[in-house]
Short mmCIF file of C-alpha atoms and ligand atoms in Angstrom, two decimals:
data_model
loop_
_atom_site.label_atom_id
_atom_site.label_comp_id
_atom_site.label_asym_id
_atom_site.label_seq_id
_atom_site.Cartn_x
_atom_site.Cartn_y
_atom_site.Cartn_z
CA UNK A 25 9.92 -28.37 -10.32
CA UNK A 26 6.59 -26.75 -11.10
CA UNK A 27 6.37 -23.11 -10.04
CA UNK A 28 4.31 -22.20 -6.98
CA UNK A 29 1.16 -20.35 -7.96
CA UNK A 30 -0.63 -17.95 -5.63
CA UNK A 31 -3.36 -20.57 -5.19
CA UNK A 32 -0.86 -23.21 -4.07
CA UNK A 33 0.91 -20.72 -1.80
CA UNK A 34 -2.36 -19.84 -0.08
CA UNK A 35 -3.61 -23.40 0.23
CA UNK A 36 -0.32 -24.39 1.87
CA UNK A 37 -0.82 -21.62 4.43
CA UNK A 38 -4.39 -22.67 5.02
CA UNK A 39 -3.29 -26.27 5.67
CA UNK A 40 -0.63 -24.98 8.07
CA UNK A 41 -3.35 -23.14 10.00
CA UNK A 42 -1.92 -19.68 9.24
CA UNK A 43 -5.02 -18.47 7.40
CA UNK A 44 -8.59 -19.74 7.19
CA UNK A 45 -10.56 -20.56 4.04
CA UNK A 46 -12.32 -17.18 4.04
CA UNK A 47 -9.08 -15.21 4.12
CA UNK A 48 -7.64 -17.42 1.38
CA UNK A 49 -10.65 -16.71 -0.80
CA UNK A 50 -10.50 -13.00 -0.02
CA UNK A 51 -6.83 -12.71 -1.06
CA UNK A 52 -7.45 -14.75 -4.20
CA UNK A 53 -10.40 -12.56 -5.05
CA UNK A 54 -8.32 -9.39 -4.65
CA UNK A 55 -5.65 -10.94 -6.88
CA UNK A 56 -8.29 -11.78 -9.51
CA UNK A 57 -9.61 -8.22 -9.39
CA UNK A 58 -6.05 -6.92 -9.82
CA UNK A 59 -5.71 -9.02 -12.99
CA UNK A 60 -8.84 -7.36 -14.34
CA UNK A 61 -7.52 -3.90 -13.37
CA UNK A 62 -4.17 -4.63 -15.02
CA UNK A 63 -6.00 -5.26 -18.31
CA UNK A 64 -7.70 -1.87 -18.03
CA UNK A 65 -4.35 -0.22 -17.19
CA UNK A 66 -2.87 -1.77 -20.34
CA UNK A 67 -5.73 -0.38 -22.44
CA UNK A 68 -4.83 3.09 -21.20
CA UNK A 69 -5.87 5.83 -23.57
CA UNK A 70 -7.97 3.37 -25.62
CA UNK A 71 -10.52 3.47 -22.77
CA UNK A 72 -9.76 7.03 -21.64
CA UNK A 73 -8.21 5.66 -18.42
CA UNK A 74 -6.80 9.05 -17.42
CA UNK A 75 -9.89 11.12 -18.26
CA UNK A 76 -10.94 13.37 -15.42
CA UNK A 77 -14.60 12.55 -14.75
CA UNK A 78 -15.55 15.83 -13.10
CA UNK A 79 -16.29 14.06 -9.79
CA UNK A 80 -14.25 14.32 -6.59
CA UNK A 81 -13.60 11.73 -3.93
CA UNK A 82 -14.12 12.43 -0.24
CA UNK A 83 -10.64 13.97 -0.07
CA UNK A 84 -11.48 16.51 -2.79
CA UNK A 85 -9.23 14.80 -5.32
CA UNK A 86 -10.40 14.76 -8.94
CA UNK A 87 -11.35 11.21 -9.90
CA UNK A 88 -10.05 9.72 -13.12
CA UNK A 89 -11.86 7.00 -15.05
CA UNK A 90 -9.37 4.36 -13.89
CA UNK A 91 -9.81 5.35 -10.20
CA UNK A 92 -13.54 4.70 -10.44
CA UNK A 93 -13.24 1.61 -12.65
CA UNK A 94 -10.69 -0.01 -10.33
CA UNK A 95 -12.91 0.67 -7.32
CA UNK A 96 -15.88 -0.95 -9.09
CA UNK A 97 -13.82 -3.99 -10.12
CA UNK A 98 -12.52 -4.61 -6.59
CA UNK A 99 -15.93 -4.15 -4.95
CA UNK A 100 -17.83 -6.25 -7.49
CA UNK A 101 -15.29 -9.07 -7.20
CA UNK A 102 -15.49 -9.11 -3.41
CA UNK A 103 -19.10 -8.50 -2.49
CA UNK A 104 -20.57 -11.93 -3.16
CA UNK A 105 -17.79 -14.26 -1.93
CA UNK A 106 -18.98 -14.49 1.68
CA UNK A 107 -15.64 -13.60 3.32
CA UNK A 108 -16.37 -9.94 3.93
CA UNK A 109 -18.50 -7.97 6.34
CA UNK A 110 -17.75 -4.56 4.77
CA UNK A 111 -15.42 -2.68 2.42
CA UNK A 112 -13.90 0.77 2.82
CA UNK A 113 -12.19 2.60 -0.02
CA UNK A 114 -10.17 5.75 -0.57
CA UNK A 115 -12.71 6.52 -3.30
CA UNK A 116 -15.85 6.17 -1.16
CA UNK A 117 -16.97 8.43 1.65
CA UNK A 118 -18.33 5.74 3.98
CA UNK A 119 -17.72 2.01 4.36
CA UNK A 120 -20.11 -0.26 2.51
CA UNK A 121 -21.50 -3.22 4.46
CA UNK A 122 -21.95 -6.24 2.17
CA UNK A 123 -25.51 -5.92 0.81
CA UNK A 124 -28.17 -8.62 0.81
CA UNK A 125 -28.63 -11.22 -0.59
CA UNK A 126 -24.91 -11.90 -0.20
CA UNK A 127 -23.78 -13.61 3.00
CA UNK A 128 -21.56 -11.57 5.34
CA UNK A 129 -18.22 -12.90 6.52
CA UNK A 130 -15.84 -11.94 9.31
CA UNK A 131 -13.35 -9.71 7.50
CA UNK A 132 -13.09 -6.01 6.67
CA UNK A 133 -11.33 -4.93 3.48
CA UNK A 134 -9.70 -1.53 2.90
CA UNK A 135 -8.57 -0.51 -0.57
CA UNK A 136 -6.67 2.13 -2.46
CA UNK A 137 -8.04 0.86 -5.80
CA UNK A 138 -5.64 2.86 -7.95
CA UNK A 139 -2.45 4.21 -6.46
CA UNK A 140 -0.43 6.68 -8.49
CA UNK A 141 -3.31 8.44 -10.23
CA UNK A 142 -1.07 11.24 -11.53
CA UNK A 143 0.84 8.62 -13.58
CA UNK A 144 -2.16 7.05 -15.36
CA UNK A 145 -2.02 9.17 -18.49
CA UNK A 146 1.77 9.14 -18.91
CA UNK A 147 2.27 5.36 -19.09
CA UNK A 148 4.11 5.08 -15.77
CA UNK A 149 3.52 2.25 -13.27
CA UNK A 150 0.48 2.41 -11.01
CA UNK A 151 -1.00 -0.13 -8.60
CA UNK A 152 -3.69 -1.20 -6.13
CA UNK A 153 -3.24 -1.57 -2.35
CA UNK A 154 -5.31 -3.61 0.09
CA UNK A 155 -5.48 -4.24 3.82
CA UNK A 156 -7.53 -6.83 5.73
CA UNK A 157 -8.82 -6.52 9.30
CA UNK A 158 -11.14 -8.71 11.36
CA UNK A 159 -14.62 -7.39 11.96
CA UNK A 160 -14.91 -6.81 15.74
CA UNK A 161 -16.94 -9.46 17.53
CA UNK A 162 -20.62 -8.77 17.94
CA UNK A 163 -20.70 -6.12 15.18
CA UNK A 164 -23.35 -7.06 12.63
CA UNK A 165 -23.62 -3.68 10.82
CA UNK A 166 -19.98 -2.57 10.46
CA UNK A 167 -19.61 1.21 10.25
CA UNK A 168 -16.56 3.49 10.33
CA UNK A 169 -15.91 2.63 14.00
CA UNK A 170 -15.44 -1.07 13.21
CA UNK A 171 -12.54 -0.14 10.91
CA UNK A 172 -10.70 2.11 13.36
CA UNK A 173 -8.13 -0.47 14.45
CA UNK A 174 -4.36 0.05 14.58
CA UNK A 175 -2.40 -1.44 11.67
CA UNK A 176 -0.85 -4.14 13.86
CA UNK A 177 -4.30 -5.80 13.82
CA UNK A 178 -4.10 -6.39 10.05
CA UNK A 179 -4.32 -10.09 9.17
CA UNK A 180 -3.12 -9.55 5.61
CA UNK A 181 -1.90 -6.77 3.33
CA UNK A 182 -0.85 -6.60 -0.28
CA UNK A 183 -0.39 -4.53 -3.36
CA UNK A 184 -0.36 -5.02 -7.09
CA UNK A 185 2.09 -3.14 -9.28
CA UNK A 186 1.04 -2.63 -12.90
CA UNK A 187 4.42 -2.06 -14.53
CA UNK A 188 6.27 -3.73 -17.41
CA UNK A 189 5.07 -6.88 -15.60
CA UNK A 190 2.13 -7.13 -13.22
CA UNK A 191 3.34 -8.05 -9.74
CA UNK A 192 1.58 -8.92 -6.50
CA UNK A 193 3.27 -8.52 -3.11
CA UNK A 194 1.52 -10.00 -0.12
CA UNK A 195 1.92 -10.82 3.53
CA UNK A 196 -0.29 -12.81 5.88
CA UNK A 197 2.13 -12.20 8.75
CA UNK A 198 4.79 -14.76 7.84
CA UNK A 199 7.10 -12.70 5.66
CA UNK A 200 6.55 -10.76 2.45
CA UNK A 201 6.29 -12.72 -0.78
CA UNK A 202 6.26 -11.70 -4.42
CA UNK A 203 4.31 -13.05 -7.41
CA UNK A 204 4.36 -12.20 -11.09
CA UNK A 205 1.36 -12.50 -13.36
CA UNK A 206 1.91 -14.98 -16.19
CA UNK A 207 -0.47 -13.28 -18.63
CA UNK A 208 -0.59 -16.30 -20.96
CA UNK A 209 -1.79 -18.65 -18.23
CA UNK A 210 -3.58 -16.04 -16.16
CA UNK A 211 -1.99 -17.08 -12.84
CA UNK A 212 0.24 -15.31 -10.38
CA UNK A 213 3.46 -17.30 -10.01
CA UNK A 214 5.72 -16.93 -6.98
CA UNK A 215 8.94 -15.18 -7.98
CA UNK A 216 10.16 -13.93 -4.59
CA UNK A 217 10.03 -15.69 -1.27
CA UNK A 218 10.55 -14.07 2.14
CA UNK A 219 11.89 -10.77 0.80
CA UNK A 220 14.52 -9.09 3.01
CA UNK A 221 15.12 -5.34 2.77
CA UNK A 222 18.81 -4.51 3.30
CA UNK A 223 19.20 -2.67 6.64
CA UNK A 224 21.43 0.00 5.12
CA UNK A 225 20.98 1.99 1.96
CA UNK A 226 22.35 4.90 -0.03
CA UNK A 227 19.12 5.69 -1.88
CA UNK A 228 16.28 7.95 -0.75
CA UNK A 229 12.88 8.82 -2.21
CA UNK A 230 11.06 12.04 -1.38
CA UNK A 231 9.18 14.74 -3.29
CA UNK A 232 11.81 17.47 -2.96
CA UNK A 233 9.45 20.16 -4.25
CA UNK A 234 8.03 20.27 -0.70
CA UNK A 235 11.45 20.98 0.84
CA UNK A 236 10.67 24.51 2.03
CA UNK A 237 7.78 23.16 4.09
CA UNK A 238 9.54 20.20 5.77
CA UNK A 239 10.03 19.92 9.51
CA UNK A 240 13.67 20.40 10.69
CA UNK A 241 14.43 16.65 11.26
CA UNK A 242 13.52 15.79 7.64
CA UNK A 243 15.45 18.78 6.31
CA UNK A 244 18.47 17.71 8.37
CA UNK A 245 18.32 14.12 7.12
CA UNK A 246 18.03 15.09 3.45
CA UNK A 247 20.70 17.81 3.75
CA UNK A 248 23.06 15.18 5.13
CA UNK A 249 22.25 12.79 2.27
CA UNK A 250 22.83 15.55 -0.28
CA UNK A 251 26.16 16.51 1.30
CA UNK A 252 27.22 12.93 0.52
CA UNK A 253 30.90 12.13 0.78
CA UNK A 254 31.70 15.65 1.93
CA UNK A 255 29.32 15.56 4.91
CA UNK A 256 28.70 13.63 8.12
CA UNK A 257 27.44 10.55 6.24
CA UNK A 258 30.73 10.14 4.43
CA UNK A 259 29.18 8.58 1.34
CA UNK A 260 27.11 9.69 -1.65
CA UNK A 261 23.36 9.07 -1.85
CA UNK A 262 21.18 8.56 -4.91
CA UNK A 263 17.61 9.85 -5.28
CA UNK A 264 14.49 8.34 -6.92
CA UNK A 265 10.82 9.44 -6.97
CA UNK A 266 8.24 7.67 -9.15
CA UNK A 267 5.21 9.38 -7.53
CA UNK A 268 3.45 6.00 -7.35
CA UNK A 269 3.95 4.69 -3.83
CA UNK A 270 3.55 1.12 -5.09
CA UNK A 271 6.53 1.50 -7.44
CA UNK A 272 8.68 3.33 -4.89
CA UNK A 273 7.93 0.74 -2.20
CA UNK A 274 8.62 -2.14 -4.59
CA UNK A 275 12.05 -0.66 -5.31
CA UNK A 276 12.69 -0.44 -1.55
CA UNK A 277 11.65 -4.10 -1.17
CA UNK A 278 13.91 -5.11 -4.03
CA UNK A 279 17.15 -3.30 -3.30
CA UNK A 280 16.62 -1.26 -0.12
CA UNK A 281 16.12 2.46 0.27
CA UNK A 282 14.15 4.91 2.34
CA UNK A 283 10.79 6.27 1.17
CA UNK A 284 9.37 9.38 2.79
CA UNK A 285 6.22 11.42 2.44
CA UNK A 286 6.52 13.39 5.68
CA UNK A 287 3.94 15.77 7.09
CA UNK A 288 4.87 19.37 6.31
CA UNK A 289 3.62 22.93 6.73
CA UNK A 290 1.02 22.42 3.97
CA UNK A 291 0.02 18.80 4.59
CA UNK A 292 0.10 19.12 8.36
CA UNK A 293 -1.18 15.58 8.94
CA UNK A 294 0.76 14.14 6.00
CA UNK A 295 -0.25 13.35 2.42
CA UNK A 296 -0.71 9.59 2.39
CA UNK A 297 -3.67 7.84 3.94
CA UNK A 298 -3.13 5.83 7.11
CA UNK A 299 -5.64 3.07 6.45
CA UNK A 300 -5.33 2.57 2.68
CA UNK A 301 -1.62 3.25 2.11
CA UNK A 302 0.51 3.62 5.25
CA UNK A 303 -0.79 0.64 7.23
CA UNK A 304 -0.67 -2.03 4.50
CA UNK A 305 2.73 -0.80 3.27
CA UNK A 306 4.07 -0.66 6.85
CA UNK A 307 3.03 -4.29 7.42
CA UNK A 308 4.58 -5.41 4.12
CA UNK A 309 7.82 -3.53 4.86
CA UNK A 310 8.08 -4.73 8.49
CA UNK A 311 7.44 -8.30 7.38
CA UNK A 312 10.43 -7.87 5.05
CA UNK A 313 12.68 -6.73 7.91
CA UNK A 314 12.27 -3.00 7.29
CA UNK A 315 10.72 -0.29 9.49
CA UNK A 316 7.92 2.25 9.12
CA UNK A 317 7.24 5.30 11.31
CA UNK A 318 5.51 8.67 11.01
CA UNK A 319 8.73 10.24 12.30
CA UNK A 320 7.79 9.73 15.94
CA UNK A 321 5.84 6.52 16.23
CA UNK A 322 5.65 3.10 14.63
CA UNK A 323 2.90 3.41 12.01
CA UNK A 324 1.34 0.06 12.94
CA UNK A 325 0.77 1.34 16.52
CA UNK A 326 -1.13 4.48 15.51
CA UNK A 327 -4.73 4.40 16.74
CA UNK A 328 -6.82 5.74 13.84
CA UNK A 329 -9.43 8.38 14.63
CA UNK A 330 -10.96 8.70 11.17
CA UNK A 331 -11.22 6.34 8.21
CA UNK A 332 -9.70 8.78 5.73
CA UNK A 333 -7.05 10.16 8.08
CA UNK A 334 -3.66 11.09 6.64
CA UNK A 335 -0.24 10.50 8.15
CA UNK A 336 3.45 11.23 7.59
CA UNK A 337 5.33 8.19 6.28
CA UNK A 338 8.99 7.21 6.64
CA UNK A 339 9.64 3.60 5.65
CA UNK A 340 12.24 1.20 4.29
CA UNK A 341 15.76 0.16 5.29
CA UNK A 342 15.77 -0.19 9.05
CA UNK A 343 18.89 1.75 9.99
CA UNK A 344 17.94 4.77 7.88
CA UNK A 345 14.36 4.85 9.21
CA UNK A 346 15.74 4.67 12.76
CA UNK A 347 18.08 7.56 11.99
CA UNK A 348 15.21 9.77 10.76
CA UNK A 349 13.12 8.80 13.79
CA UNK A 350 16.03 9.63 16.13
CA UNK A 351 16.33 13.10 14.52
CA UNK A 352 12.69 13.70 15.45
CA UNK A 353 13.39 12.68 19.04
CA UNK A 354 16.53 14.89 19.31
P1 LIG B 28 -3.27 8.18 -5.07
O1 LIG B 28 -3.01 8.11 -6.54
O2 LIG B 28 -3.91 6.94 -4.53
O3 LIG B 28 -3.99 9.43 -4.65
O4 LIG B 28 -1.88 8.17 -4.29
C1 LIG B 28 -0.79 8.92 -4.80
C2 LIG B 28 0.22 9.05 -3.72
C3 LIG B 28 1.35 8.05 -3.76
O5 LIG B 28 1.18 6.99 -4.63
C4 LIG B 28 2.56 8.86 -4.16
O6 LIG B 28 3.67 8.45 -3.42
C5 LIG B 28 2.19 10.27 -3.86
O7 LIG B 28 0.80 10.34 -3.84
C6 LIG B 28 2.73 11.21 -4.90
O8 LIG B 28 2.54 12.49 -4.48
P2 LIG B 28 3.12 13.75 -5.28
O9 LIG B 28 2.24 13.93 -6.47
O10 LIG B 28 3.02 14.87 -4.28
O11 LIG B 28 4.54 13.44 -5.65
MN1 LIG B 29 -2.56 6.01 -3.24
MN1 LIG B 30 -5.77 6.02 -5.13
#
């Protein structure tokens, strides 16, 4: 049987009435932009991908050439297609309404164009993350307010992982599905269908250098994992931390695990961004049978107050996420 390409996958969903033609085009356009970004990632030092440009984004993070290039590629690919009303990006201070003469569509796109910036210059996997919302009815000039919708309103979410292979993980609300780029043909081919995250795990991911600043429930959970067989958990745990959320989350999708970037005494709101990272990943993980909270609340139910707001993130295998959340409630 011929493999299912991303195009075929999306057309099938359009025919089934799960997505409309505009959303299909939007997802395909993001996928096409990710192919272009993956080529630039491969070129690496040949194009100075990791060079610090001397500019900062709105969150005071130093921008690298690949951060800016990836942002340009995603915006340029999307602005003329007619599906979008506006785009917001981790790398841009304010949302950009689609400029004339391009037609405006009904969707809002949010992007983390290059996730894992600290790994660009050391040849470790990075990625791109996207989230799609509907533009509220009656809004013709979408501004920040139009974007401030809880994550449960997302109509699609996805991420590309530029690793040894280029992968694309997407959901349109009927499960999480995986595709691999066939670089010789130039198409994404479906390699995983309806991914299920095991409910239990013995693997955790956290940046342990922040340990002294963690809140007591996180400290308790990790202490118990580290105590392993000798402690209350009665079994040993393994630890992993890539420092590219896309790679850590893909591992969780593939073999289970819990991924945490909790708020702490330094990052009091958290480190990761609600609208560009936490929400799309929470939707992808929930659609694969996992869970995602900020420690207290389901991430997808958080009402955003600001576009660039940060949040604590605990996601992955359901039973472990529920355990961490119960420690916060205790
Ligand atoms: P970005 O490169 O978009 O700024 O995001 C990086 C994020 C995330 O990918 C990763 O999990 C985390 O930052 C790594 O943080 P540390 O450097 O503190 O480990
Ligand atoms: Mn990121
Ligand atoms: Mn980024």
